[in-house]
XYZ file of C-alpha atoms in Angstrom:
672
model
C 4.382 -29.729 -8.714
C 1.635 -26.544 -7.032
C 2.504 -22.043 -8.236
C 0.527 -18.600 -6.692
C -1.150 -18.092 -9.950
C -3.230 -19.599 -12.918
C -1.262 -18.192 -15.440
C 1.961 -19.817 -14.306
C 0.333 -23.228 -13.405
C -0.973 -23.288 -17.066
C 2.717 -21.953 -18.401
C 3.734 -24.553 -16.043
C 1.139 -27.808 -17.040
C 2.429 -26.595 -21.121
C 5.852 -26.620 -20.534
C 5.690 -30.329 -19.451
C 3.254 -31.627 -21.649
C 6.135 -30.251 -23.816
C 8.488 -32.752 -22.364
C 6.853 -35.547 -20.948
C 3.010 -35.742 -23.553
C 0.387 -35.782 -22.937
C 1.254 -38.477 -19.270
C 0.208 -34.612 -18.395
C -2.843 -34.707 -18.449
C -2.997 -36.957 -15.153
C -1.153 -34.139 -12.970
C -2.794 -32.361 -10.775
C -0.561 -28.571 -11.693
C -2.071 -26.201 -9.974
C -2.796 -23.850 -7.082
C -3.043 -24.331 -4.433
C -6.028 -23.040 -3.803
C -7.636 -25.285 -7.118
C -5.837 -28.362 -5.690
C -7.791 -27.996 -2.437
C -11.135 -27.237 -4.063
C -10.638 -30.700 -6.844
C -9.897 -32.546 -3.768
C -12.767 -30.625 -1.383
C -15.245 -31.379 -4.003
C -14.865 -35.026 -3.835
C -13.906 -34.861 -0.091
C -16.677 -32.872 0.804
C -19.126 -35.010 2.497
C -17.679 -36.203 4.700
C -16.401 -32.402 6.413
C -21.105 -32.122 6.099
C -20.943 -29.700 3.150
C -22.380 -31.100 -0.281
C -20.037 -31.149 -3.392
C -21.575 -28.595 -4.575
C -20.544 -25.983 -2.435
C -20.383 -22.128 -2.873
C -17.071 -20.828 -3.171
C -17.396 -16.505 -1.609
C -15.222 -13.921 -3.564
C -14.163 -10.917 -1.353
C -16.621 -9.207 -2.416
C -19.477 -12.102 -0.808
C -17.433 -12.545 1.887
C -17.970 -9.177 3.198
C -21.538 -9.001 2.591
C -20.865 -11.933 4.721
C -19.434 -10.455 7.227
C -21.264 -7.313 7.532
C -25.056 -9.463 7.933
C -22.929 -11.007 10.827
C -22.330 -7.656 12.776
C -25.779 -6.231 11.797
C -27.284 -9.229 13.684
C -24.640 -9.096 16.532
C -25.626 -5.438 16.425
C -22.291 -4.416 15.995
C -21.881 -0.244 14.644
C -20.051 -1.630 10.625
C -18.509 2.011 10.722
C -16.528 1.448 14.366
C -16.239 -2.386 13.279
C -16.182 -2.898 8.803
C -16.689 -5.553 7.334
C -13.848 -5.064 5.058
C -11.597 -5.181 8.563
C -12.801 -7.743 10.891
C -13.284 -10.075 7.488
C -9.407 -8.971 6.440
C -8.705 -10.131 10.686
C -10.401 -13.360 9.612
C -8.495 -13.971 6.855
C -5.519 -13.952 8.651
C -6.268 -16.239 11.856
C -7.510 -18.413 9.111
C -3.685 -18.381 7.679
C -2.610 -19.584 11.097
C -5.449 -22.641 10.690
C -6.944 -20.948 14.169
C -10.682 -22.496 14.220
C -13.204 -19.353 15.623
C -13.503 -21.489 19.013
C -10.122 -21.381 19.131
C -9.479 -17.857 18.354
C -12.414 -17.119 21.102
C -10.362 -18.658 24.553
C -7.236 -15.927 23.232
C -8.719 -12.917 23.038
C -7.639 -10.261 25.026
C -9.508 -7.104 24.181
C -13.278 -5.690 22.938
C -11.611 -5.880 19.481
C -10.336 -9.061 19.348
C -13.986 -10.573 20.697
C -15.900 -8.986 19.077
C -13.657 -10.068 15.818
C -14.639 -13.812 17.901
C -18.713 -12.950 17.533
C -18.362 -12.132 13.938
C -15.862 -15.013 13.102
C -18.187 -17.497 14.382
C -20.914 -16.583 12.926
C -19.513 -15.965 9.827
C -19.073 -19.301 9.660
C -22.217 -20.460 10.896
C -23.852 -18.310 8.186
C -20.984 -19.647 5.380
C -21.913 -23.653 7.185
C -25.761 -23.321 6.681
C -25.361 -21.654 2.817
C -22.817 -24.650 1.975
C -20.415 -21.502 1.193
C -17.027 -21.307 1.830
C -14.232 -18.434 1.223
C -11.053 -18.628 -0.075
C -9.684 -19.383 3.130
C -11.588 -22.150 3.966
C -9.693 -23.656 0.748
C -6.653 -25.354 2.587
C -7.878 -25.052 5.988
C -10.360 -26.801 5.345
C -8.090 -29.409 3.486
C -6.142 -30.455 6.524
C -9.113 -29.801 9.089
C -10.007 -33.234 6.738
C -6.454 -34.888 6.649
C -6.891 -34.188 10.409
C -9.722 -35.931 11.095
C -9.641 -38.255 8.416
C -6.565 -40.407 8.057
C -7.312 -43.142 5.615
C -7.967 -39.732 3.094
C -4.492 -38.593 4.172
C -3.126 -41.765 3.630
C -4.474 -42.005 0.432
C -3.897 -38.339 -0.871
C -0.561 -39.290 0.177
C -0.154 -41.577 -1.902
C -2.422 -40.093 -5.071
C 0.625 -37.968 -4.320
C 4.300 -39.649 -4.824
C 5.861 -36.398 -5.598
C 5.570 -33.109 -4.533
C 6.184 -30.199 -6.305
C 6.283 -26.074 -4.664
C 6.510 -23.210 -6.444
C 8.126 -19.627 -5.003
C 8.115 -21.573 -0.976
C 9.480 -18.466 0.861
C 5.802 -17.019 -0.112
C 3.873 -19.109 1.758
C 2.088 -19.453 4.977
C 1.415 -20.946 7.654
C -1.818 -22.778 5.732
C -0.019 -23.934 2.816
C 3.145 -25.131 4.795
C 1.895 -27.724 6.999
C -0.644 -28.854 3.888
C 2.790 -29.451 1.949
C 3.934 -31.210 5.503
C 1.446 -33.909 5.368
C 1.758 -34.335 2.408
C 5.129 -34.958 1.771
C 6.127 -36.655 4.996
C 5.731 -40.014 4.942
C 7.433 -40.329 1.023
C 9.591 -37.961 1.648
C 9.422 -36.697 -2.346
C 9.213 -33.204 -1.471
C 10.832 -30.894 -4.056
C 10.565 -26.707 -3.679
C 11.785 -24.357 -4.903
C 11.705 -20.597 -3.744
C 14.427 -18.039 -3.104
C 14.125 -16.748 0.704
C 16.135 -13.119 -0.070
C 13.257 -12.475 -1.912
C 10.510 -13.770 0.211
C 8.834 -9.725 0.773
C 4.958 -10.787 1.107
C 5.038 -11.293 5.760
C 2.489 -8.390 5.767
C -0.007 -11.437 3.677
C 0.373 -13.899 6.052
C 4.199 -14.941 4.060
C 6.564 -16.848 6.682
C 10.268 -16.661 6.224
C 11.156 -20.075 7.960
C 9.295 -22.472 6.281
C 12.053 -22.302 3.533
C 14.680 -20.932 6.146
C 13.423 -24.455 8.014
C 13.199 -26.513 5.231
C 16.752 -28.659 5.639
C 15.568 -28.978 9.172
C 11.806 -30.614 8.398
C 13.478 -32.867 5.481
C 17.130 -33.269 6.565
C 17.458 -35.103 4.183
C 16.807 -33.356 1.507
C 19.662 -32.160 -1.458
C 19.761 -28.106 -1.925
C 20.557 -27.173 -5.589
C 22.154 -23.772 -5.466
C 20.546 -21.411 -8.761
C 22.615 -19.157 -8.582
C 23.369 -17.905 -12.596
C 21.344 -15.036 -13.394
C 20.249 -14.588 -16.887
C 18.686 -11.062 -16.300
C 21.524 -8.807 -14.935
C 24.907 -7.252 -15.575
C 28.021 -8.774 -13.602
C 27.885 -4.790 -11.813
C 23.875 -4.681 -11.286
C 23.568 -9.038 -9.359
C 27.890 -7.668 -7.496
C 25.780 -4.891 -5.956
C 22.509 -6.687 -5.066
C 24.808 -9.472 -3.415
C 26.784 -6.913 -0.383
C 23.387 -5.114 -0.035
C 22.102 -8.366 0.466
C 24.367 -10.493 3.251
C 24.105 -7.236 5.165
C 20.539 -10.057 6.098
C 21.906 -12.932 9.228
C 18.815 -14.710 8.226
C 19.383 -15.778 5.105
C 21.299 -19.086 3.156
C 24.420 -17.963 1.914
C 24.675 -17.720 -2.094
C 25.369 -15.390 -4.398
C 24.350 -14.525 -8.065
C 26.657 -14.577 -10.577
C 26.161 -14.017 -14.963
C 28.046 -13.804 -18.027
C 25.955 -10.477 -19.560
C 28.957 -8.610 -18.780
C 30.300 -5.890 -16.801
C 28.198 -2.878 -16.727
C 27.703 0.587 -16.214
C 27.697 0.901 -12.464
C 24.809 2.006 -10.514
C 23.794 5.537 -10.349
C 23.365 7.411 -6.630
C 22.056 10.271 -7.522
C 21.654 12.920 -4.719
C 18.635 15.498 -5.292
C 17.117 18.440 -2.831
C 13.671 17.347 -3.052
C 11.370 14.931 -3.981
C 10.179 17.608 -6.585
C 14.000 17.897 -7.737
C 13.536 14.363 -7.584
C 10.793 14.164 -10.175
C 12.694 16.895 -12.989
C 15.589 14.175 -12.479
C 13.419 11.347 -13.129
C 11.542 12.801 -16.070
C 14.780 14.563 -17.558
C 17.033 10.877 -17.178
C 13.659 9.276 -19.292
C 13.570 12.291 -21.332
C 17.411 11.159 -22.681
C 17.036 7.446 -22.260
C 15.337 7.756 -24.767
C 17.190 10.462 -26.737
C 19.712 7.442 -26.930
C 17.455 4.560 -27.951
C 15.589 3.536 -25.294
C 11.774 2.966 -25.870
C 9.400 4.055 -22.420
C 8.656 0.262 -22.474
C 12.045 -0.357 -21.412
C 11.852 2.389 -18.488
C 10.926 1.329 -14.545
C 10.185 3.218 -12.252
C 10.222 1.855 -8.350
C 8.570 3.238 -4.864
C 8.393 2.362 -1.294
C 4.761 3.275 -1.107
C 2.247 4.389 -3.721
C 1.693 8.442 -2.444
C 5.175 8.563 -2.850
C 4.141 8.614 -7.215
C 2.450 11.038 -7.088
C 4.732 14.422 -6.907
C 6.285 12.186 -9.953
C 3.389 11.635 -12.704
C 2.463 15.328 -12.085
C 6.339 16.147 -13.321
C 5.800 13.091 -16.754
C 2.561 14.626 -16.942
C 4.512 18.343 -17.505
C 7.062 16.463 -19.310
C 4.513 15.024 -21.784
C 5.852 10.858 -20.762
C 3.588 8.504 -21.006
C 3.777 6.514 -17.439
C 0.923 3.230 -16.436
C 0.568 1.916 -12.507
C 1.206 -1.059 -12.588
C -0.615 -2.856 -9.061
C -2.434 0.963 -8.482
C -4.441 2.733 -9.707
C -3.244 6.279 -10.523
C -3.132 8.990 -7.949
C -5.844 11.282 -8.289
C -7.441 8.392 -9.837
C -7.258 6.387 -6.482
C -10.688 5.821 -5.476
C -10.135 7.984 -1.930
C -8.300 10.556 -4.065
C -11.673 11.206 -6.271
C -13.833 10.764 -3.203
C -11.500 14.194 -1.149
C -11.789 16.197 -4.009
C -15.736 15.686 -4.482
C -15.884 16.688 -0.620
C -14.464 20.210 -1.896
C -16.512 19.994 -5.013
C -18.973 20.273 -3.843
C -17.933 23.039 -1.087
C -16.595 25.154 -4.384
C -20.056 24.392 -6.039
C -22.951 22.848 -3.799
C -25.135 22.073 -6.932
C -22.285 20.206 -8.199
C -24.866 16.453 -7.732
C -22.160 14.309 -8.831
C -19.774 14.949 -6.966
C -22.785 15.048 -4.047
C -24.052 11.595 -5.122
C -20.824 10.230 -5.347
C -19.759 11.601 -1.225
C -23.342 11.206 -0.011
C -23.046 7.484 1.843
C -18.954 8.012 2.261
C -17.718 7.233 4.323
C -21.897 4.994 5.585
C -24.426 7.638 6.343
C -27.174 4.403 5.606
C -28.585 6.108 3.270
C -29.124 3.568 0.292
C -31.169 3.763 -3.256
C -34.223 4.491 -2.442
C -33.403 7.166 0.076
C -31.085 8.998 -2.874
C -33.827 8.896 -5.388
C -36.349 10.174 -2.896
C -33.903 13.124 -2.207
C -32.932 13.318 -5.986
C -36.818 13.388 -6.947
C -37.672 16.411 -4.186
C -35.518 18.200 -5.852
C -36.398 18.126 -9.138
C -39.864 18.566 -7.873
C -38.476 21.518 -6.078
C -36.203 23.518 -8.534
C -33.241 23.042 -5.686
C -29.727 21.308 -5.525
C -29.169 18.179 -4.240
C -27.786 20.185 -1.595
C -30.546 22.147 -0.432
C -31.977 19.816 -0.564
C -30.569 17.874 2.301
C -30.852 20.667 4.289
C -35.369 20.542 3.493
C -35.215 16.249 4.986
C -38.335 17.694 6.929
C -39.803 17.902 3.960
C -39.552 14.611 1.749
C -42.371 12.748 2.705
C -41.173 9.037 1.496
C -38.227 9.342 3.705
C -37.437 7.632 7.033
C -36.797 8.888 10.454
C -33.486 7.470 10.007
C -32.286 8.375 6.149
C -33.648 12.340 7.409
C -31.401 12.032 10.347
C -28.339 11.228 8.070
C -29.453 14.459 5.203
C -29.681 16.592 8.173
C -26.236 16.050 10.001
C -25.066 14.998 6.247
C -26.821 18.977 5.424
C -25.267 20.789 8.971
C -21.752 19.432 8.405
C -21.215 20.603 4.617
C -22.886 24.207 5.405
C -20.109 24.277 8.792
C -17.129 22.980 6.059
C -18.551 25.992 3.687
C -18.938 28.816 5.927
C -14.712 27.053 7.334
C -13.672 27.277 3.615
C -14.686 30.691 2.779
C -12.268 31.957 4.367
C -9.036 28.615 5.906
C -6.679 28.005 3.170
C -7.203 24.911 0.949
C -4.682 22.497 3.358
C -6.664 23.740 6.329
C -10.336 22.863 4.942
C -8.773 19.707 3.177
C -8.052 18.806 6.420
C -11.069 19.701 8.319
C -13.284 17.875 5.373
C -11.458 14.497 6.137
C -12.039 15.315 10.221
C -15.242 15.932 9.853
C -17.403 13.785 7.765
C -16.017 10.925 9.444
C -14.194 10.119 6.754
C -10.499 9.432 8.312
C -12.380 8.011 11.092
C -13.551 5.925 8.781
C -10.865 4.627 7.045
C -8.946 4.356 11.038
C -11.179 1.590 11.844
C -10.703 -0.290 9.328
C -7.715 -1.621 10.775
C -6.230 -3.043 7.309
C -2.672 -2.054 5.785
C -4.727 -0.524 2.690
C -6.757 0.808 4.595
C -3.803 2.264 6.478
C -2.352 3.316 2.914
C -5.511 5.340 1.830
C -5.083 7.299 4.502
C -1.783 8.332 3.857
C -2.523 8.956 0.551
C -4.730 11.161 1.876
C -2.036 12.956 3.838
C -0.129 13.423 0.513
C -3.331 15.114 -1.189
C -3.478 17.789 2.180
C 0.546 17.916 1.405
C -0.355 19.557 -2.302
C -2.591 21.437 -1.026
C -0.685 22.673 1.393
C 1.976 23.321 -1.047
C -0.143 25.740 -3.321
C -0.998 28.090 -0.104
C 2.520 28.198 0.481
C 2.722 29.116 -3.909
C -0.485 31.455 -4.293
C -1.034 32.462 -0.793
C -3.635 34.795 -2.557
C -5.330 31.583 -4.245
C -8.766 30.002 -3.802
C -10.191 26.198 -3.649
C -11.641 27.024 -6.730
C -8.136 28.050 -8.607
C -6.469 24.798 -6.189
C -9.790 22.500 -7.887
C -8.427 23.609 -11.531
C -5.161 22.731 -10.665
C -6.270 20.024 -9.850
C -8.570 19.045 -13.493
C -4.967 19.651 -15.534
C -2.757 17.117 -13.836
C -6.081 14.701 -13.985
C -6.461 14.511 -17.544
C -4.055 11.742 -18.183
C -6.243 9.198 -20.053
C -4.895 9.993 -23.681
C -1.331 8.999 -22.320
C -2.219 5.505 -20.716
C -3.843 5.135 -24.556
C -0.026 5.184 -26.243
C 1.253 1.498 -26.020
C 4.953 3.465 -25.239
C 4.463 3.752 -21.126
C 7.064 4.929 -18.817
C 5.942 2.393 -16.147
C 5.744 2.732 -12.319
C 4.939 0.604 -9.753
C 5.610 -0.250 -5.702
C 7.959 -2.372 -4.913
C 6.299 -4.957 -4.153
C 5.029 -5.282 -7.552
C 7.963 -5.551 -8.988
C 8.639 -8.886 -8.045
C 8.599 -11.302 -11.169
C 8.908 -8.723 -13.528
C 11.601 -6.999 -15.634
C 13.218 -4.056 -17.385
C 16.572 -2.430 -18.742
C 16.224 0.314 -16.108
C 14.961 0.604 -12.636
C 14.899 3.799 -10.805
C 14.282 3.673 -6.672
C 13.939 6.610 -5.616
C 13.110 7.538 -2.335
C 16.124 5.683 -1.051
C 16.554 7.430 2.238
C 16.055 6.218 6.320
C 12.246 6.572 6.898
C 11.196 6.234 3.708
C 13.111 2.372 1.799
C 13.821 1.026 4.395
C 10.070 2.125 6.186
C 9.291 3.981 9.145
C 7.684 1.459 10.535
C 10.252 -1.543 9.302
C 12.991 -0.514 12.620
C 13.379 -4.077 14.475
C 15.486 -6.088 13.306
C 13.142 -8.695 11.933
C 11.373 -6.176 10.011
C 14.157 -4.616 8.766
C 15.770 -7.362 6.995
C 12.810 -7.736 5.205
C 13.122 -4.205 3.923
C 16.320 -5.778 2.745
C 14.916 -8.207 0.547
C 13.246 -5.588 -0.832
C 16.105 -3.247 -1.459
C 17.687 -7.498 -3.410
C 13.872 -7.320 -5.269
C 13.872 -4.143 -7.154
C 17.574 -4.041 -7.578
C 17.661 -7.658 -9.487
C 14.554 -6.362 -12.105
C 17.089 -4.081 -13.341
C 18.906 -5.443 -16.975
C 22.054 -2.534 -17.855
C 21.390 0.166 -15.843
C 20.008 0.606 -12.123
C 19.805 4.518 -10.463
C 18.773 5.037 -7.074
C 17.162 8.517 -5.978
C 17.472 10.164 -2.699
C 16.810 13.998 -1.272
C 17.876 15.411 0.937
C 14.571 17.253 2.262
C 10.390 15.064 1.867
C 7.402 16.661 2.068
C 5.554 12.944 2.542
C 2.479 12.511 4.015
C 2.368 16.504 4.858
C 5.727 16.485 6.667
C 9.108 17.556 5.489
C 11.068 15.075 7.181
C 14.909 15.789 6.142
C 16.491 12.026 5.514
C 19.967 10.696 5.608
C 20.173 7.991 2.664
C 19.228 4.818 2.867
C 21.536 1.986 4.439
C 20.899 0.499 1.446
C 23.017 2.395 -0.793
C 25.575 2.527 1.946
C 25.315 -1.679 2.078
C 26.822 -1.621 -1.573
C 30.784 -0.734 -1.819
C 31.737 2.079 -3.643
C 33.306 0.490 -6.073
C 29.846 -0.490 -7.694
C 28.742 3.366 -7.805
C 28.346 6.515 -10.078
C 28.197 9.298 -7.336
C 25.296 12.507 -8.440
C 24.596 15.891 -7.793
C 21.276 17.464 -8.139
C 21.425 19.141 -5.207
C 21.048 22.881 -5.215
C 23.922 25.190 -4.534
C 23.779 25.039 -0.704
C 24.463 21.884 -0.244
C 27.807 22.029 -1.937
C 28.767 24.868 -0.363
C 26.947 24.252 3.578
C 25.715 28.078 3.142
C 21.520 28.251 4.096
C 20.115 29.536 0.787
C 17.343 31.431 2.871
C 20.279 33.368 5.206
C 22.585 33.993 1.607
C 19.139 35.940 -0.041
C 18.931 37.871 3.367
C 22.740 38.152 3.142
C 22.524 40.278 -0.715
C 19.439 42.091 0.447
C 16.219 40.281 0.233
C 15.304 41.336 2.674
C 11.579 41.164 2.701
C 12.683 37.374 1.904
C 14.501 37.004 5.034
C 10.955 38.648 7.118
C 8.867 36.113 5.725
C 11.280 33.395 7.498
C 11.974 35.884 10.623
C 7.594 35.586 10.701
C 7.225 32.135 10.183
C 10.243 31.286 12.989
C 8.507 33.995 15.740
C 5.088 32.183 15.398
C 6.740 28.543 15.483
C 8.473 29.891 18.270
C 5.531 31.130 20.128
C 3.022 28.707 19.747
C 5.550 24.831 19.854
C 7.745 24.960 22.512
C 10.532 21.741 23.452
C 7.996 19.136 25.933
C 5.255 20.241 24.474
C 2.414 16.738 23.665
C 1.985 16.947 19.766
C -0.550 14.620 17.087
C -0.220 14.170 14.229
C -2.199 12.062 11.511
C 0.041 9.350 10.181
C 2.882 9.201 12.826
C 0.672 9.605 16.086
C 1.599 11.193 19.415
C 4.738 11.766 19.930
C 6.841 14.796 22.402
C 8.299 18.351 20.848
C 11.508 18.474 21.788
C 12.858 21.288 19.967
C 11.578 24.394 18.117
C 14.519 25.272 15.055
C 14.795 27.264 12.214
C 13.004 27.547 9.547
C 9.093 26.920 10.974
C 10.449 23.626 11.774
C 9.927 21.534 14.905
C 11.644 18.647 15.820
C 9.334 15.467 17.296
C 10.704 12.182 19.086
C 7.153 9.925 18.500
C 5.900 6.657 20.515
C 6.898 4.427 18.325
C 10.433 5.364 19.261
C 10.889 7.918 15.726
C 12.446 11.849 14.961
C 11.363 13.723 12.952
C 11.805 17.264 11.809
C 8.587 18.384 10.467
C 8.094 22.651 8.791
C 5.107 22.753 10.584
C 3.782 25.517 7.812
C 3.111 21.905 5.907
C 2.982 19.039 8.242
C -0.772 17.945 10.148
C -0.244 18.544 13.669
C -2.247 19.482 16.586
C -0.753 20.519 19.582
C -2.886 18.160 22.778
C -0.634 20.076 25.961
C 2.362 19.783 27.867
C-alpha cells in the first residue's frame, strides 16, 4: 500500500492493524521512496551499488551539482546549482538517464545540463550514493534489467494499492504498472479533479487512463462528502463541470443547504484586505474562532497587503507552506541592501548581503574583512573599499570586495535623491540579485522574483503616499509591519496560504481572494490544458470550506509593481446565480460610473486635477503607441495605447494585454 507522505503511511498502517491485527506488520505500507529504498537495500549489488548506499537530501544534491559545474568550468552564477539540480530531477522523473538526455539537447543550456547530469551520476555512483529520484528510477531500472527480480516482487506483492493516484508522476506510474500488470490486482484511489501538481511532474493522465491500462477495473465513485454544505458542493460541481478532461462525478452532502457563496467586489487590493479583516472580526464576534478561518490566494505575493492590514487590525495570523512576506529570504535580502544604503555602519545587514548573490567571498575573506575593520576602526563597507590594504586576502576576494564597494557607493549616491522604489529597483539590478534569480530557472526562483516586484510596489505606494518621504522613513514604516512575532505565538490564528498548499485541509470559513482574470486563473495558464488545472485548483479551494465560502475580486490591483484592471474570474461566472450572494464593497464611482478624479475636479478640487493632468502629460510625452517596452515580470511588449491617469496599454509577447500605471509599473522603454 503506497501513499505520498510518511505521516499518511503511518496512519494507514495503524488503521490496518486495528482491522486485521498483527499481520499488518508484515505488509508494506509506506511511501514510494521508502518502498523503493527497501527494495534497493536488498538488490543494490545487482546495479553495482553497495547495500549501505547513502541517500542524498536536497542540500547534498545541490552541493554535488555545484562541484560538477566547477569541474566542468561553468560559471555557477550563469548556471545556478539549484536550478540545474531541479532540471535533472525533472528529467529523472520522466525516467530519462544522462545518456538519453544527452542525445535530446537542443540548446546550450540543455547541453550544460546534460554534461552536469552525466558527471553528477558518476559522482553519486563513486560515492555509493543515490538521490531521492534515483530511488524510483533505479528500482524501475532493476526490474527492466533483471526480470527475475520483477517476478519476485510481483509474487510478493499480490495486491498493489496506491493512494492519491492523481499526484503520481511518470516514474511512479511505470513502477505501479510493472508490479501490477501481470496479476492485475491493482487498486488506486484518487480524484482527477484534485490533480494540481503538474509543475512537480504529476500527470493527470495516469488516473484518467487507468481504465485503458486495466480495462477490467471496477470503478467505485466516492461522491458523498462529509465536510461541506450542499450549496458549497453545488457551486464547486458547477465550476469543475467546465473541464472537459475529467471523470464524470458529482459530490453531494447531507449536511444541509448552508449559506450561499458570497462574491464580493472591491475597489482594489487594499479594500479587499480591509473587507477580509472586517469580515474576520465580525465572524469572531459572532462566535467563530480565528482558527476556523482561512484565506487562500494564487501566489505568495498576494499575502503582503493582507498581512499589513491584519497587523493593523490586531488579528493574529500564520502563513502555512510559506513564510510571512517580510520574513521571506529575498525580501530580507532586499531590505538589507536598503538598510546598508541608509546606514553604511550597519554591519549586520552588510554581512547578510555581502555574498548574496554569490561573489566568491567565503568565510575566510569575510573574517579577514572584519578583522581589518575592527583594527582600523572603520565600518565593514569602508573596509571593503580599502581591500587593497587587507594583507591576507586572495586577489579574487580583493577584487570582489572592491566591486561590491563600488556598487554600493553608486547606489548610495542615487538613493540620496531618487524615490525609494527607484532605489530598490536599481539595487536589485546593480547587485545582480534579479539576474541570479533569473538564472536559476526554477518555479521557486520565479516566485521570489515576483515577491521582489511586489516589494517594489510597496515602495512605489510609499513614494506616492509620501512624496517628501525618505528611505529612512520607509524602512521605519516597514519595521512596524515586520514586528508580528508576538501575534504568531497566539494559539488562535487566521490561516493564510496558497491554494496549492490548501489541499487536504478543511476550515469552517474560507476566503478565496484575487478571483480575477490574470490572477486566478493565472496569466501564465491561458492554454486549455493549464486552464483546466487552474479550474481544478479552484475546485480544491472551494471544497476546503465547511460552512461559509467567500470569493473576492478587485476592479484594479497593483501586483508585482503593475496596476492591472481585470475582469472577475471566469470561475465566479461559472457558479450559478442561484448559489451566489453578490456584495459590492467598491467605491461610489463603481456604482454611478463617474470617475472619482473627474468628479473631484468638477467640484473645484482643481489642484488634484492638475496633478492628474501633469501625470497624463508626462506619460503622453514619453510613451507612444508602437513603443517597445520591457516589464520585469511580464517581459517584452508593445504599447498599444496611452490613457488618462498615467496609464499605458501594453500587449506582451505571451499575448496578454495589460493596462499599467507608469507611476507604479517597472516599465522600461526599449524604442520603436
